[in-house]
XYZ file of C-alpha atoms in Angstrom:
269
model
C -10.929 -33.592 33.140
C -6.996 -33.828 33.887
C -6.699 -30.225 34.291
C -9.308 -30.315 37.030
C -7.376 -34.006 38.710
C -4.397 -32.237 38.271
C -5.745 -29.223 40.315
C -7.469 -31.271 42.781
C -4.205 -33.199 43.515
C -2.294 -30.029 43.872
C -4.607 -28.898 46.559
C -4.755 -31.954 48.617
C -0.862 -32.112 48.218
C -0.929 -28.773 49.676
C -2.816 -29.176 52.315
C -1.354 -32.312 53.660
C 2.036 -30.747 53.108
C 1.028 -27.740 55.405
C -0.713 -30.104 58.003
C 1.975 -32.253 58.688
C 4.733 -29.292 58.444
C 2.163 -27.891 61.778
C 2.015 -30.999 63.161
C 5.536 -31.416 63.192
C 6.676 -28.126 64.032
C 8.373 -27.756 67.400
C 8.710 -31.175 68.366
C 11.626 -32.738 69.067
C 13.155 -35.600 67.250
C 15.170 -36.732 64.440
C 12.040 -38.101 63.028
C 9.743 -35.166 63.330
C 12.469 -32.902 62.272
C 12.852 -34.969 59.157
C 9.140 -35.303 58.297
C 8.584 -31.437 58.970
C 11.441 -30.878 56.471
C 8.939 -33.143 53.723
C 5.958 -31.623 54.650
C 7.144 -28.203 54.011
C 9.198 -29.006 50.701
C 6.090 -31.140 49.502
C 4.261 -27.805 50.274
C 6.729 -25.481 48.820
C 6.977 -27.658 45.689
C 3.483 -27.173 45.083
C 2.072 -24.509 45.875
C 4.793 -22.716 43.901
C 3.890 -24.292 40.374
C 0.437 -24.483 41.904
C -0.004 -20.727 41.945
C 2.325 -19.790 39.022
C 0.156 -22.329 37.131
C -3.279 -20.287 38.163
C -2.738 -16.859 38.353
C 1.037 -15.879 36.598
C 0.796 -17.863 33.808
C -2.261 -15.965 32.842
C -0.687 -12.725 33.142
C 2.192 -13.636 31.716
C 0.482 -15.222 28.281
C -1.920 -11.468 28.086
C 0.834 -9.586 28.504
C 3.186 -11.635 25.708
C -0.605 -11.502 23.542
C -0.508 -7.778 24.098
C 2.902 -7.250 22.900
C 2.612 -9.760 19.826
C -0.813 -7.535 18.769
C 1.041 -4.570 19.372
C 3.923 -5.700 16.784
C 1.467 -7.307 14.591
C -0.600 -3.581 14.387
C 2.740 -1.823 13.627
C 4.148 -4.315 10.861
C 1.151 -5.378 9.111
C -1.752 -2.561 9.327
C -5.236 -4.609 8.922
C -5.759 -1.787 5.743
C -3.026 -1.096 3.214
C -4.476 2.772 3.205
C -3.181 3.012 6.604
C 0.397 3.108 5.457
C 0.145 4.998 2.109
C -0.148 2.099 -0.238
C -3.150 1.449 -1.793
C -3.583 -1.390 -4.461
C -5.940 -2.282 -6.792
C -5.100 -5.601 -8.061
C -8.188 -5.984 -10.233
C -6.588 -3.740 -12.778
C -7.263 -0.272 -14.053
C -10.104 1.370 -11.453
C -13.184 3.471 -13.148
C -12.827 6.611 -14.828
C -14.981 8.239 -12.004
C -12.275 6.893 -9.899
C -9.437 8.195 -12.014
C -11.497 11.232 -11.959
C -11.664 11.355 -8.108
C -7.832 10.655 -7.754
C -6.709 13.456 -9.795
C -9.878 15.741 -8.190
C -7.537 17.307 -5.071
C -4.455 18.360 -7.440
C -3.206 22.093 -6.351
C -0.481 22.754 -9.378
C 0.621 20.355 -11.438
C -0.320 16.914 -12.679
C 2.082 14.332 -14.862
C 1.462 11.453 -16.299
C 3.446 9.593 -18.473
C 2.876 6.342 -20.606
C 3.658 4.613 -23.902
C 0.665 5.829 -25.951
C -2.036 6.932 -23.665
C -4.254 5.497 -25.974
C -6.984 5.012 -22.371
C -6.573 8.182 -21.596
C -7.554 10.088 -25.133
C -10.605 7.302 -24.817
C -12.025 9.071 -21.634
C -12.178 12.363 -23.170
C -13.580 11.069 -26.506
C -15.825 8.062 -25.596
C -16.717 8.882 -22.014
C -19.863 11.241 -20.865
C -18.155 14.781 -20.022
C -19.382 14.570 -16.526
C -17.230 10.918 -15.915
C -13.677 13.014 -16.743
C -13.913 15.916 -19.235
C -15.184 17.787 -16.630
C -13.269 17.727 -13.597
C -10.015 18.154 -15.798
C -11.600 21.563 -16.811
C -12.613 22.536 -13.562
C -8.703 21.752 -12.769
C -7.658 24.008 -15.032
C -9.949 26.404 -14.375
C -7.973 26.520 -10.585
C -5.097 27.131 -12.235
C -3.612 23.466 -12.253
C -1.087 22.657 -15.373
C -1.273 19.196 -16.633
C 1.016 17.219 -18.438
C 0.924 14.258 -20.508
C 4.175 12.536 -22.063
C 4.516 9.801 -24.020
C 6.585 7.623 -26.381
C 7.428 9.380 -29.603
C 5.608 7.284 -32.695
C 8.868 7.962 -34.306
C 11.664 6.319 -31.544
C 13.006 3.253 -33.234
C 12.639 2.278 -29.144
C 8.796 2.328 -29.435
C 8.964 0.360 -32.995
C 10.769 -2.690 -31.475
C 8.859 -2.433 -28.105
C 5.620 -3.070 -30.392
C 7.178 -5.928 -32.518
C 8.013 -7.456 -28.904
C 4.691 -7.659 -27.916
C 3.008 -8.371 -31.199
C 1.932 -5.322 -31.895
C 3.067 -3.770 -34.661
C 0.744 -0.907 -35.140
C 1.980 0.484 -31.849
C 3.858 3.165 -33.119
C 0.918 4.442 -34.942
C -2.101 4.247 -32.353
C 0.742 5.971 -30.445
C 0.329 9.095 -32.878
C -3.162 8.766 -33.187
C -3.391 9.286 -29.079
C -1.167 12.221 -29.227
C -3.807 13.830 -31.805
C -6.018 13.471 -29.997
C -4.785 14.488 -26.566
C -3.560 17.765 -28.859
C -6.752 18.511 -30.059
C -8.116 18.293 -26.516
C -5.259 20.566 -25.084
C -6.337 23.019 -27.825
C -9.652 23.210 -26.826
C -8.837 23.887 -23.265
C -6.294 26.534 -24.534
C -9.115 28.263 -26.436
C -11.478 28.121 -23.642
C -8.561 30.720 -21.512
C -8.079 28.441 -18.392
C -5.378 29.718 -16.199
C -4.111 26.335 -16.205
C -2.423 24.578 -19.337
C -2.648 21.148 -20.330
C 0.462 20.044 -22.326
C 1.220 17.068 -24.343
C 4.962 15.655 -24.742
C 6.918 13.078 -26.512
C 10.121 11.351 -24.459
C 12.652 9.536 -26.351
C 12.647 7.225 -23.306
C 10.257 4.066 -23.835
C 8.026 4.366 -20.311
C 8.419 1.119 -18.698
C 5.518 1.974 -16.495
C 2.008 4.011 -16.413
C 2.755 6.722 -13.743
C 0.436 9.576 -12.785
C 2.002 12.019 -10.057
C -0.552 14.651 -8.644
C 1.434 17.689 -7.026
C 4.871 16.882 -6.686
C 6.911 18.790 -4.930
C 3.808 18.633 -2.255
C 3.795 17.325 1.157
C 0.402 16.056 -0.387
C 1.283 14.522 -3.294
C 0.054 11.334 -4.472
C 1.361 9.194 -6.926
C -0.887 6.414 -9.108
C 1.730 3.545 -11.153
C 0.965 0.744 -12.869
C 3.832 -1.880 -14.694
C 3.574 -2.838 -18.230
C 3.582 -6.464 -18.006
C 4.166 -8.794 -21.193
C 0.567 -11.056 -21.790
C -0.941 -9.403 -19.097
C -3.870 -5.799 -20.743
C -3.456 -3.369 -19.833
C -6.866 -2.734 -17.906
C -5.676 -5.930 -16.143
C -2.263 -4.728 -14.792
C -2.394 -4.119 -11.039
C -2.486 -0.211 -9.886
C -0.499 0.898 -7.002
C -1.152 4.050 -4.887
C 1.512 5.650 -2.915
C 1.134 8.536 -0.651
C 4.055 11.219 0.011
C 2.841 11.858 3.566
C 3.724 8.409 4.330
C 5.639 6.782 1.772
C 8.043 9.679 1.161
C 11.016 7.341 -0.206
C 8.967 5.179 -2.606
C 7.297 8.294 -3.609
C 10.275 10.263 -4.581
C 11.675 7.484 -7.109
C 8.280 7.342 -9.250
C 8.468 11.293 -8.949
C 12.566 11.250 -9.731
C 11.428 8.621 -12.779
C 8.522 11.454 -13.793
C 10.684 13.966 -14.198
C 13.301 12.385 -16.375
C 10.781 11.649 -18.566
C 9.619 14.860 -18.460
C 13.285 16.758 -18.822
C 13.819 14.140 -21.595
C 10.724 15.069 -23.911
C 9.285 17.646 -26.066
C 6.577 19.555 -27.789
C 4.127 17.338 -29.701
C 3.415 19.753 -32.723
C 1.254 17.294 -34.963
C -0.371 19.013 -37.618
């Protein structure tokens, strides 16, 4: 209702102003000359807001909209995807998943962790089709995979697992490494061009990192932090793309390979 007084105001101010300044024009007069200098200024004064008011204001406020979308699309991408970073902060994602992540891998795979101990589990207590599988059909195209992992015997490990109140880490540790060695066996024995290796580091892994290809303009990289009272299956997962997160990228795949320079040969018995 104001808005529409204020603009009805404006008008007749407007109009009276331009009346009187015609009026007024040409005649002679100290008072006419003075009253055709108020008609136009009363005119002037508001037609000027009058039209900014209706038709540049308007523009003005799109084009400032335009520009603040415009930022807002190249800061803050409506999907995280978008900009390489993916996260899953529900926790571990499905073995299928895993399985899926891993699927596009052209030479090499790492993945390093304390004990693994999730990992063995999808070979042993998960359907062959969920995981088994599409690591054979990796190595089958020739893709080496490595796994490294805390040594059971680093006094590192030992005190790591008191911290957390756990002191059996060290051995569940050992019992993963069997078990991934046993698996790596069976692969050998099944001649796959690729190899799938299992390491000890004497670092203790402060994170769960799995790097797919590299030294690839494709490589992907899947982390997730160890973080005290929080499971593991509960920790968020984090996603990073080379493509377009080549900086962030390169220090899990810097902190990869020292773990992988740093380790050796499980050789359990």
């Amino acid at each position: 209702m104001l808005s529409r007084f204020r603009i009805t105001l404006a008008i007749c101010v407007l109009l009276g102003g331009l009346s009187l300044a015609l009026v007024s024009n040409g005649r002679e007069g100290f008072g006419w000359s003075v009253l055709n200098e108020l008609a136009v200024f009363a005119a002037a004064g508001v037609a000027i807001p009058f039209y900014y008011d209706l038709f540049l204001r308007d523009a003005e406020r799109q084009r400032f909209l335009a520009e603040m979308n415009q930022l807002l699309d190249d800061r803050l991408p409506v999907r995280e995807g978008d900009r390489g970073l993916t996260v899953h902060a529900q926790g571990r994602p499905s073995p299928t998943e895993k399985a899926a992540f891993i699927a596009g891998a052209n030479s090499e795979i790492i993945e390093v962790g304390i004990s693994l101990r999730s990992l063995a589990g999808l070979f042993v207590s998960r359907p062959e089709r969920d995981f088994t599988g599409p690591v054979r059909r990796l190595l089958s195209q020739g893709v080496n995979i490595t796994y490294v992992m805390a040594d059971p015997e680093s006094v590192l490990l030992g005190e790591y697992g008191r911290s957390i109140g756990d002191p059996h880490l060290p051995q569940r540790a050992a019992d993963s490494a069997r078990q991934l060695l046993e698996i790596a066996r069976g692969f050998e024995s099944e001649g796959h061009p690729g190899g799938l290796r299992v390491r000890f580091t004497r670092q203790l892994p402060t994170a769960y990192i799995s790097i797919v290809d590299p030294e690839s303009e494709t490589g992907r990289c899947r982390t997730s932090p160890y973080l005290a009272g929080v499971r593991r299956s509960d920790s968020p997962v984090l996603d990073i793309a080379r493509s377009t997160q080549p900086e962030l990228f390169e220090r899990y795949a810097t902190y990869a390979r020292t773990a992988l320079g740093d380790s050796t040969p499980v050789d359990l018995p």
